[in-house]
XYZ file of C-alpha atoms in Angstrom:
565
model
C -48.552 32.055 30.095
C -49.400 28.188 30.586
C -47.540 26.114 28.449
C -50.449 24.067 27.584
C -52.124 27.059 26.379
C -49.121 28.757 24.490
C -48.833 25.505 22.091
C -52.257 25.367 21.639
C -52.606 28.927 20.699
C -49.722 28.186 18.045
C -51.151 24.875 16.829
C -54.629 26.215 16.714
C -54.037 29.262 15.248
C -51.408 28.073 12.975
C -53.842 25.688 11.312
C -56.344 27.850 10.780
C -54.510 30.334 9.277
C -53.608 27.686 6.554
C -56.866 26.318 6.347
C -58.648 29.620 5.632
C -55.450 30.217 2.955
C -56.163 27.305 1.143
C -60.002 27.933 0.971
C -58.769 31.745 -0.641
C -56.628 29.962 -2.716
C -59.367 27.473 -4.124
C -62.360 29.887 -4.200
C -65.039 27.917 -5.995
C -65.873 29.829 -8.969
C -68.594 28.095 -10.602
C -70.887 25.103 -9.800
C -68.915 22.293 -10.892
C -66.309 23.662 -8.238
C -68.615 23.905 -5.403
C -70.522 21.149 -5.922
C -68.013 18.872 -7.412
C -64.412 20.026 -7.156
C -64.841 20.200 -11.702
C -63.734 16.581 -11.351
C -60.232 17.081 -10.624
C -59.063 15.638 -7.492
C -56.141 13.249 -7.699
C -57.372 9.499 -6.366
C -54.557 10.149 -3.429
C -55.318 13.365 -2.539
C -59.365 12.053 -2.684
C -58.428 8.841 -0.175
C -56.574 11.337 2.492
C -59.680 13.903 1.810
C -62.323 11.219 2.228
C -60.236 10.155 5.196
C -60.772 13.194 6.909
C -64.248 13.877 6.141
C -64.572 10.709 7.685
C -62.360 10.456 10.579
C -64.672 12.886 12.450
C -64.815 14.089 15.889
C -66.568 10.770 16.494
C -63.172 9.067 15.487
C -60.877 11.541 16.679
C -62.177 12.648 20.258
C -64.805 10.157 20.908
C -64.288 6.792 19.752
C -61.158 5.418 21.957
C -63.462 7.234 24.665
C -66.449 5.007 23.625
C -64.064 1.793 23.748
C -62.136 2.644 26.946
C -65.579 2.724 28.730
C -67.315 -0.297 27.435
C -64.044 -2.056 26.482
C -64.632 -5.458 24.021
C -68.099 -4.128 22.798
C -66.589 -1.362 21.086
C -65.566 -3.491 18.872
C -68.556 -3.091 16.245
C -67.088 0.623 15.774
C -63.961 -0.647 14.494
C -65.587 -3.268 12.716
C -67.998 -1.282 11.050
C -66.737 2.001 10.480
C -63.726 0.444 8.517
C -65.786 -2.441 6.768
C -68.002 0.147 4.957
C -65.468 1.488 3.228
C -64.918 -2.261 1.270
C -68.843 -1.962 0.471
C -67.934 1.575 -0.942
C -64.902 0.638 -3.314
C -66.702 -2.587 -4.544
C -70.496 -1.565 -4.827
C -71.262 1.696 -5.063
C -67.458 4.408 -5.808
C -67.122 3.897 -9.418
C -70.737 3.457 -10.675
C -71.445 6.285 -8.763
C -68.813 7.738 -10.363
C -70.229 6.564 -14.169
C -73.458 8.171 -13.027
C -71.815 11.888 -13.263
C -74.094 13.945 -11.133
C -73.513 15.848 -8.179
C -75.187 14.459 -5.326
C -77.092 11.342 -3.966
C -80.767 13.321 -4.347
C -79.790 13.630 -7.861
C -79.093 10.593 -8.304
C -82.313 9.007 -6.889
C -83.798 11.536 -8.922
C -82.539 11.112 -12.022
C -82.683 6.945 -11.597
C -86.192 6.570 -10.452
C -87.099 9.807 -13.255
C -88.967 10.729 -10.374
C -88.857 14.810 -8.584
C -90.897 13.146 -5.538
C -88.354 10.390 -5.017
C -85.523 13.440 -5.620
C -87.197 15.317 -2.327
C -88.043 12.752 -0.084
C -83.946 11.831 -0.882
C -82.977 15.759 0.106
C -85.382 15.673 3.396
C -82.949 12.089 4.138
C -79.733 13.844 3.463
C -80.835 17.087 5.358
C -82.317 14.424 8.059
C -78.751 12.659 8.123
C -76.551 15.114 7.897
C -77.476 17.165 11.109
C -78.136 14.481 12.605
C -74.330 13.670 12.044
C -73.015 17.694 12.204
C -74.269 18.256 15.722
C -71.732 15.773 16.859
C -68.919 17.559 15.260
C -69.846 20.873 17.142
C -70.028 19.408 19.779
C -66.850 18.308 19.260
C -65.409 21.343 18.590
C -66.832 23.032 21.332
C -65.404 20.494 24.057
C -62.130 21.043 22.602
C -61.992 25.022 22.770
C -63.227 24.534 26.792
C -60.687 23.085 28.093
C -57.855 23.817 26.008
C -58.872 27.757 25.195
C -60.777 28.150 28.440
C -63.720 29.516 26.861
C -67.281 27.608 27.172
C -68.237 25.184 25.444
C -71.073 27.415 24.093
C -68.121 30.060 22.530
C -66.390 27.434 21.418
C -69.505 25.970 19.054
C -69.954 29.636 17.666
C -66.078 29.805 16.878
C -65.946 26.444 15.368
C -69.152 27.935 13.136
C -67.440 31.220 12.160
C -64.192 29.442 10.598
C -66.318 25.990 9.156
C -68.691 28.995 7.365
C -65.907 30.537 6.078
C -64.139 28.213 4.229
C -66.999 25.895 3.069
C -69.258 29.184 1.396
C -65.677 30.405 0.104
C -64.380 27.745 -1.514
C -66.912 24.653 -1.770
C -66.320 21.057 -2.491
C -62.934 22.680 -3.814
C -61.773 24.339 -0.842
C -62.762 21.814 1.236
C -61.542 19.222 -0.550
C -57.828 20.507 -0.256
C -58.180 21.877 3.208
C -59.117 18.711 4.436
C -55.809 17.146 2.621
C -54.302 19.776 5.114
C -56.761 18.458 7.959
C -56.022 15.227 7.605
C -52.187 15.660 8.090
C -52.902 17.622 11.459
C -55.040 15.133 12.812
C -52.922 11.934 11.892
C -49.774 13.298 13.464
C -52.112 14.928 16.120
C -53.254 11.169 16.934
C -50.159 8.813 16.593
C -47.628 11.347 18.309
C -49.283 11.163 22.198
C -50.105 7.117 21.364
C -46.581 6.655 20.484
C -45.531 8.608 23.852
C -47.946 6.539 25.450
C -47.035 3.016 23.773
C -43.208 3.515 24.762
C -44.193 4.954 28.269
C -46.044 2.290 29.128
C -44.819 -0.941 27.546
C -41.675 -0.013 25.673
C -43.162 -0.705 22.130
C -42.378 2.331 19.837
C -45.915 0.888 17.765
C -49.183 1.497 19.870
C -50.909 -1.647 17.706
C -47.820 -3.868 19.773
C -48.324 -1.876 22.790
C -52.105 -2.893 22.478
C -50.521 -6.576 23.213
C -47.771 -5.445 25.206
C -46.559 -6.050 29.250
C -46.328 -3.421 31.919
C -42.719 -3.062 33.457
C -43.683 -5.657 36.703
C -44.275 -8.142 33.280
C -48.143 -8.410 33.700
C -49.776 -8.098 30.151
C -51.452 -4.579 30.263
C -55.002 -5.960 29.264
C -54.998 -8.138 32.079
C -53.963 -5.524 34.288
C -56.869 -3.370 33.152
C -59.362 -6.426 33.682
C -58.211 -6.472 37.097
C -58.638 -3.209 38.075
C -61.749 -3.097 36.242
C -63.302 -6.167 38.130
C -61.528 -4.521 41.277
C -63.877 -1.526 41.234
C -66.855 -3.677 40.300
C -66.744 -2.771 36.379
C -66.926 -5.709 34.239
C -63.555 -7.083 32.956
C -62.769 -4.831 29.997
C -61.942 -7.764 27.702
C -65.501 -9.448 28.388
C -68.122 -8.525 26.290
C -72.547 -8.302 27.280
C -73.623 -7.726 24.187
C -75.825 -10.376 22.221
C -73.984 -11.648 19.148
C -77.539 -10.500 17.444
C -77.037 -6.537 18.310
C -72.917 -7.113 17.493
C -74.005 -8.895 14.216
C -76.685 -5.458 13.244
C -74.831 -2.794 15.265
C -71.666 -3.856 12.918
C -73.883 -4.223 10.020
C -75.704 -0.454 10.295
C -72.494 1.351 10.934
C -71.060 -0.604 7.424
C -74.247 0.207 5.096
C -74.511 2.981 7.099
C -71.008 4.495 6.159
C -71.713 3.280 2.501
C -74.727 5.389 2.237
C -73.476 8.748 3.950
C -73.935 11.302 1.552
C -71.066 13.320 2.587
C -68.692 10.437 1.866
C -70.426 9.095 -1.427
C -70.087 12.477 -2.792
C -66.007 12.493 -2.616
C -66.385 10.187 -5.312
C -67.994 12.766 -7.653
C -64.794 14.886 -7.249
C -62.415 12.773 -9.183
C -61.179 12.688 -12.939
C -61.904 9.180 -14.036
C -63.839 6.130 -12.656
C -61.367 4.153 -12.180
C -60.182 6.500 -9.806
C -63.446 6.301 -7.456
C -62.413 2.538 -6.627
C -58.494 3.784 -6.420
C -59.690 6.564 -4.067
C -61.165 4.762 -1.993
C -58.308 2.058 -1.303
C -56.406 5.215 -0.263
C -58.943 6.360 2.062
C -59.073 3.201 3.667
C -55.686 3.049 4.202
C -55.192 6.452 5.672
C -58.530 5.624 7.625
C -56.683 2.244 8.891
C -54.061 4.394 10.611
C -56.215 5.671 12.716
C -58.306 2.958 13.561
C -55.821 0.442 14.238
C -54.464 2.487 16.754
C -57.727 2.923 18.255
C -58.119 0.191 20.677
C -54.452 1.086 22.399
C -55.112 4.185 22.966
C -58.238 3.358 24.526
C -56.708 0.979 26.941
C -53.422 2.730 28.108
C -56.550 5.803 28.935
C -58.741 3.633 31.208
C -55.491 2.419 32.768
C -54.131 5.593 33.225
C -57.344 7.152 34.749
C -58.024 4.752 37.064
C -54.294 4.648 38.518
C -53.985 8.799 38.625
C -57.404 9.626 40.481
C -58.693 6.133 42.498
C -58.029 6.579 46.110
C -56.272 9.413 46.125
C -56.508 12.460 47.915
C -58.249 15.476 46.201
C -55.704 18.222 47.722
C -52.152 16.660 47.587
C -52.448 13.457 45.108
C -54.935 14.557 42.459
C -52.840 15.506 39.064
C -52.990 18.950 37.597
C -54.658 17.122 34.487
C -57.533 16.275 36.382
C -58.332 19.600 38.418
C -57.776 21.560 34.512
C -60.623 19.540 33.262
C -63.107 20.074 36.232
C -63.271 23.764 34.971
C -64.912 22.397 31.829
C -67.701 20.493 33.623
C -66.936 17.401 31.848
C -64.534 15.909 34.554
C -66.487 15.946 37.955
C -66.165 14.790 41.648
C -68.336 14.489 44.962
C -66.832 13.707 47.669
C -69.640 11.807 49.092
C -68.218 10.658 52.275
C -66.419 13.585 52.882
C -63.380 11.939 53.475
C -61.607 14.187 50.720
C -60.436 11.120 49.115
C -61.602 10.691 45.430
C -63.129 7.015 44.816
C -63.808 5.450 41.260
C -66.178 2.606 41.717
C -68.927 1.353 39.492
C -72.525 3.177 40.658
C -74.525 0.264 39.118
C -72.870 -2.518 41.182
C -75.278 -3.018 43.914
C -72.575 -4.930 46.155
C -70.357 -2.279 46.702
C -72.958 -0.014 46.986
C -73.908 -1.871 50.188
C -70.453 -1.731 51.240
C -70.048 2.070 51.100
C -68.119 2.001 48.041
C -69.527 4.654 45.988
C -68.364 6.409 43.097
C -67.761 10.082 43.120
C -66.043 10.597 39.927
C -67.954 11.257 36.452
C -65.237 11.312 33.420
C -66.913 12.567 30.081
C -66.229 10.280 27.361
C -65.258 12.592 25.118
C -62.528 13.767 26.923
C -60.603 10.390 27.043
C -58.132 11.600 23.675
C -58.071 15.192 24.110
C -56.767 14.641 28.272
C -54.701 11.664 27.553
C -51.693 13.654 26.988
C -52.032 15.350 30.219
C -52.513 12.294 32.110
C -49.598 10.269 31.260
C -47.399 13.847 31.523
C -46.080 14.008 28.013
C -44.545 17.758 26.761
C -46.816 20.726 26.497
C -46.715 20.780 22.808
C -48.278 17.355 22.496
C -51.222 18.677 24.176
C -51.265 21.731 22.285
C -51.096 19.275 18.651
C -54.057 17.037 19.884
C -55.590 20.313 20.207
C -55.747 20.822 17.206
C -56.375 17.462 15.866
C -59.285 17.165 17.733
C -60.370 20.608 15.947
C -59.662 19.634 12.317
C -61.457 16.139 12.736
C -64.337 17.785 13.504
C -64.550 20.745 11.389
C -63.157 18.696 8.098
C -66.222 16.136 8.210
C -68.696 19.248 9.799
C -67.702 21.033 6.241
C -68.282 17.839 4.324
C -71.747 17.331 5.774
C -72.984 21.629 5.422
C -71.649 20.751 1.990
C -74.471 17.814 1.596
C -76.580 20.288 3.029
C -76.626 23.234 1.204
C -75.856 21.386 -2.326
C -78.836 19.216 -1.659
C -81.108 22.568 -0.816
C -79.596 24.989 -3.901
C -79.382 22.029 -6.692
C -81.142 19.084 -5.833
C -84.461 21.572 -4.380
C -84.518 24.592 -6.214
C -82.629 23.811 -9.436
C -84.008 20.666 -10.133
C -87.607 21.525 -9.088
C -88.562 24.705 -8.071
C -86.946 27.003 -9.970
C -85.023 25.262 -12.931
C -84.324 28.128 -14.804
C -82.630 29.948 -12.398
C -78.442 31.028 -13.673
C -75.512 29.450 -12.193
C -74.759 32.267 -10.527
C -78.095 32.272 -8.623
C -77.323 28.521 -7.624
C -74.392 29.036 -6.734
C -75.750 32.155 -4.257
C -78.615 29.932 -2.729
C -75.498 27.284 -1.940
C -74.150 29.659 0.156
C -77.266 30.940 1.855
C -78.158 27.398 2.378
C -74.857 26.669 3.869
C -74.909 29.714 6.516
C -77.924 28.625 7.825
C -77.004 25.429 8.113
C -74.196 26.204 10.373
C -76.471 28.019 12.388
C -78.577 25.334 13.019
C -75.723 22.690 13.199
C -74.223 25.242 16.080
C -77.344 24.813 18.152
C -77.245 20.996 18.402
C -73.313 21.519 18.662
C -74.364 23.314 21.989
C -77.609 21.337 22.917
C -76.765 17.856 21.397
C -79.237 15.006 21.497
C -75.975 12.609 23.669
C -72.220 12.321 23.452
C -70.749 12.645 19.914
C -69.849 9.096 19.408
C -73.671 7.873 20.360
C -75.141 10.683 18.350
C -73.236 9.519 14.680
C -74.118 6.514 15.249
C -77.393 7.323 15.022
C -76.702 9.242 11.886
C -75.322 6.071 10.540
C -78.563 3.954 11.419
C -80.392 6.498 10.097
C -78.683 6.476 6.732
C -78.563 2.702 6.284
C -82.419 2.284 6.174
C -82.759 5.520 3.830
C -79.859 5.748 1.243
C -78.389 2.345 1.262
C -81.493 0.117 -0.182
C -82.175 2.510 -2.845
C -78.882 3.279 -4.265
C -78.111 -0.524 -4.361
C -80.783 -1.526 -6.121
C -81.204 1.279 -8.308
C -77.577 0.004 -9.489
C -77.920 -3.591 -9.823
C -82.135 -3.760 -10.263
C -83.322 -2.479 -13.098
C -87.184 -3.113 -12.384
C -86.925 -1.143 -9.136
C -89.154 2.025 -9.781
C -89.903 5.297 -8.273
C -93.025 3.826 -6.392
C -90.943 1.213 -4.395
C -87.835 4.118 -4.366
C -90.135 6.972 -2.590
C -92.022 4.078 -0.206
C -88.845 2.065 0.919
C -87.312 5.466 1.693
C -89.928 6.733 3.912
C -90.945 3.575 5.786
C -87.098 2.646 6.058
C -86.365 5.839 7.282
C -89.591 6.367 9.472
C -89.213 2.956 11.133
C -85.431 3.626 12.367
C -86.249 7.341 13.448
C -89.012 6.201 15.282
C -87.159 3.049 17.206
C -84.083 5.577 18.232
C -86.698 8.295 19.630
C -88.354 6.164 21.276
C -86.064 4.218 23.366
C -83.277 7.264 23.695
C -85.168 10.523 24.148
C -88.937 9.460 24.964
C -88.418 6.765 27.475
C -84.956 5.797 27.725
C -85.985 4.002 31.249
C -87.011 1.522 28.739
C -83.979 1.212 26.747
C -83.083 -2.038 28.023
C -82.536 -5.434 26.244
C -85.878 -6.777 27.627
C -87.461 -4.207 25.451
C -85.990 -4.307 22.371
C -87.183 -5.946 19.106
C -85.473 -9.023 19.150
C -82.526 -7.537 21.040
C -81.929 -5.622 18.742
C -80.617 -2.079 20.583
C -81.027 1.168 18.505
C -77.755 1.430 17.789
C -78.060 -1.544 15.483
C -82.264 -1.046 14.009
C -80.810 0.581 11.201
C -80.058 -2.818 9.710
C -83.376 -3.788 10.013
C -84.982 -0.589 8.561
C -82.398 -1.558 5.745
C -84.132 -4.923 5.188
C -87.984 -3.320 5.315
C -86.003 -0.397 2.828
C -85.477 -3.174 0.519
C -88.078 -5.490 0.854
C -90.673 -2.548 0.289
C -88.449 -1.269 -2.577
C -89.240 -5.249 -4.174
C -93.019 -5.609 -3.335
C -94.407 -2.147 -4.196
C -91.830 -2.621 -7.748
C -93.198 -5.936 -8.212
C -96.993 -4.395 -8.012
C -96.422 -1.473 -10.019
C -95.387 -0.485 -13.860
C -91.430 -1.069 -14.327
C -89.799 1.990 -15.355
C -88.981 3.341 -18.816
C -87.127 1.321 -21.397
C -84.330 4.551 -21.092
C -83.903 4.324 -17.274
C -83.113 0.241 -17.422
C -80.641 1.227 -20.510
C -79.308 3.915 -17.943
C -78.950 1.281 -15.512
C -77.263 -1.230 -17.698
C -74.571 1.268 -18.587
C -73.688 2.345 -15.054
C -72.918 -1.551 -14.519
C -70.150 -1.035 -16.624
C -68.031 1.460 -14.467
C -65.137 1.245 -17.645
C -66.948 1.458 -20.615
């Protein structure tokens, strides 16, 4: 058997077997445990949960992809995946927290005393959360291919079986403490290869030194890579396009964006106190930071790597095993245009060396740039096999958070709290399930038809969620005169406005999807930071113009200020 495929099996199989113990072991048996963990969740245990609920197949598999390609631009990720977790552990953990319910519908709900506000929240949730999930299964999917050498398609419906399994089993419990196990297998998964790789390639046992390291001839490795970047007509990577405008609301979207994912905000439900929402949350960052710091290196030493192993070389006697495995996935692919048998990396848009005869005939996925970099820098079998796997538990902890969101918001937030109240707990806790199953069925067919590459497609998620959630929960915090009226219309013109921007420009007429066309510059990666400003400025006028709410919801309000009393 191939090696590659023997430590995978092992790693694969291995963690699943202890995932789907634990989620036995913590088989939620009321709704306080599905819904809520019954409070109990150590603020440790919490960070390294919410750190893999987080750390998704976006951050895992897609991200260092995402920066190797566009180099300096990818910056925003970094900046504002990480800075969203300060907004969470100042603003929004512990009062959250103080509030005591179980999800972010019931919270609108409950704060703007309103059951329309409480839907049009669950349709935003349901909205956000597949919008986020169908990256993750895609994710898995690309992961089984190559590594399993099933398609991508199998892959998706595997991915489906185990995430059903363990989320309907054992709820926010069981997920909570397989994603404690998650997170271990996709840290180690992560840091192991980038420590091969840092050492390899610059000598520096840390990949965040590496990042600033030399090559052995002495030439800094990030002016190497602008080199051969400019070389094959790319720009140099450590030269940004972008307008500091998009930066500026790309970074600011993905921050208020992560602040007002439901699957995240709800971690913060799970724990005893509320002091231990804002404790949690330093420990997620921190186990988040790990990750992300290492990022960037990993990122470079792949584009460097690439381009050395396939550019001029000869397809039948040069071209690495690494390369020919991933062809058989369709995500790695080469025409020999010239028919000289010689593969050629150049950049297609650069009109120059098009004129020259210099044409590119390779197409590298860029969600293959983590999972393959293993394999293209040569390091042991069983390194492969553990990124493997990491790439598989990154995705299917955050793909469990999210069905969680999902079917919670459906069986509490729809039926318990407004069209059937009077149904038992046991009946609740029956339509969570239900609700979760067909979620992953529906999460599985955007896992196998998604709407773009994972990375592109959660950031859309996050957009998406920082000109619905974001405005309202703020200000239903901190404004007491902000009412259902302005709640329910910020929501749906926030949330409207960004939806409609994205579709637009990335699915109806993405030959328009070009600076030129964009409201001022802003791209649709970054609108969600304006829908976030209409969100709130709606939320002000229409509470300005109507009756402020009742005397008990503004005493409600007060007292969630005061996340110790």
């Amino acid at each position: 058997m191939d090696p590659i495929l023997l430590w995978t099996i092992i790693f694969v199989v291995g963690s699943f077997a202890v995932y789907i113990g634990i989620a036995i072991a913590t088989r939620a048996k009321s709704t306080g445990d599905f819904y809520v963990a019954e409070k109990s969740v150590h603020p440790v245990l919490n960070g390294m949960a919410t750190g893999a609920d987080w750390m998704s197949a976006a951050s895992f598999i897609s991200m260092a992809g995402l920066i190797s390609v566009i180099g300096r631009d990818g910056a925003v990720y970094l900046l504002g995946w990480t800075g969203g977790y300060v907004l969470l552990a100042l603003l929004l953990a512990p009062y959250l927290r103080k509030f005591g319910k179980f999800t972010v519908p019931d919270f609108v709900g409950e704060r703007y005393y309103s059951d329309t506000a409480r839907l049009v929240a669950v349709v935003a949730a349901v909205f956000v959360s597949f919008t986020y999930v169908a990256g993750q299964m895609r994710g898995v999917g690309v992961v089984f291919s190559r590594f399993l050498g099933v398609p991508i398609e199998l892959g998706v419906v595997i991915g489906m079986a185990l995430v059903f399994f363990y989320a309907t089993i054992g709820g926010m419990k069981g997920i909570t403490y397989t994603q404690v196990a998650q997170y271990v297998v996709l840290i180690i998964a992560y840091l192991v290869p980038a420590i091969f790789l840092s050492l390899q390639m610059t000598g520096n046992f840390l990949p965040q030194l590496g990042f600033g390291g030399t090559l052995a001839d002495g030439t800094y490795i990030l002016s190497a890579l602008d080199k051969l970047n400019t070389d094959l007509g790319f720009k140099a990577y450590t030269v940004g396009t972008k307008s500091t405008i998009d930066v500026f609301m790309i970074t600011l979207a993905l921050m208020v964006g992560t602040a007002g994912l439901p699957h995240v905000i709800i971690r913060f439900f799970t724990v005893p106190k509320v002091s231990d929402a804002r404790i949690s949350a330093g420990w997620a960052l921190f186990f988040i930071a790990l990750l992300y710091t290492t990022a960037p290196a990993i990122s470079v030493f792949a584009r460097t790597n690439i381009i050395l192993t396939t550019h001029n070389k000869k397809y039948d006697t040069e071209i690495p095993s690494w390369f020919k495995n991933w062809q058989k996935t369709g995500l790695v692919k080469w025409d020999d245009k010239n028919k000289d048998g010689i593969v050629q990396y150049y950049n297609p848009a650069n009109k120059q060396f098009a004129a020259e005869g210099k044409l590119n005939e390779l197409t590298v996925d860029n969600d293959i740039i983590v999972l393959a970099n293993p394999e293209i820098s040569g390091l042991p079998s069983w390194v492969v096999g553990l990124v493997a796997s990491g790439g598989i538990a990154a995705a299917l902890s955050t793909a469990a958070g999210l069905l969680l969101v999902i079917s919670t918001s459906i069986s509490h937030d729809l039926f318990k709290k407004v069209l059937t109240p009077d149904i038992t707990e046991k009946t609740e806790l029956m339509y969570a399930r239900v609700a979760a199953g067909v979620a992953v069925i529906i999460a599985g067919y955007f896992g196998i038809k998604p709407p773009g590459f994972v990375a592109q497609v959660v950031a859309f998620a996050f957009g998406l969620a920082a000109s619905s959630f974001f405005p309202i929960i703020i200000m239903g915090i901190f404004w007491k005169k902000a009412n259902r009226q302005g709640a329910v219309a910020g929501m749906i013109i926030g949330l409207v406005f960004t939806a409609t921007y994205i579709i637009y420009f990335k699915f109806i007429n993405p030959a328009a999807n070009v600076p030129a066309n964009w409201m001022f510059g802003i791209s649709p990666e970054g609108i969600g930071s304006v829908g976030m400003f209409i969100n709130a400025l709606v939320i002000v006028i229409v509470s300005n113009m109507t009756p402020p709410p009742p005397q008990e919801v503004q005493d409600m309000v007060e007292s969630i200020r005061y996340p110790r009393a």
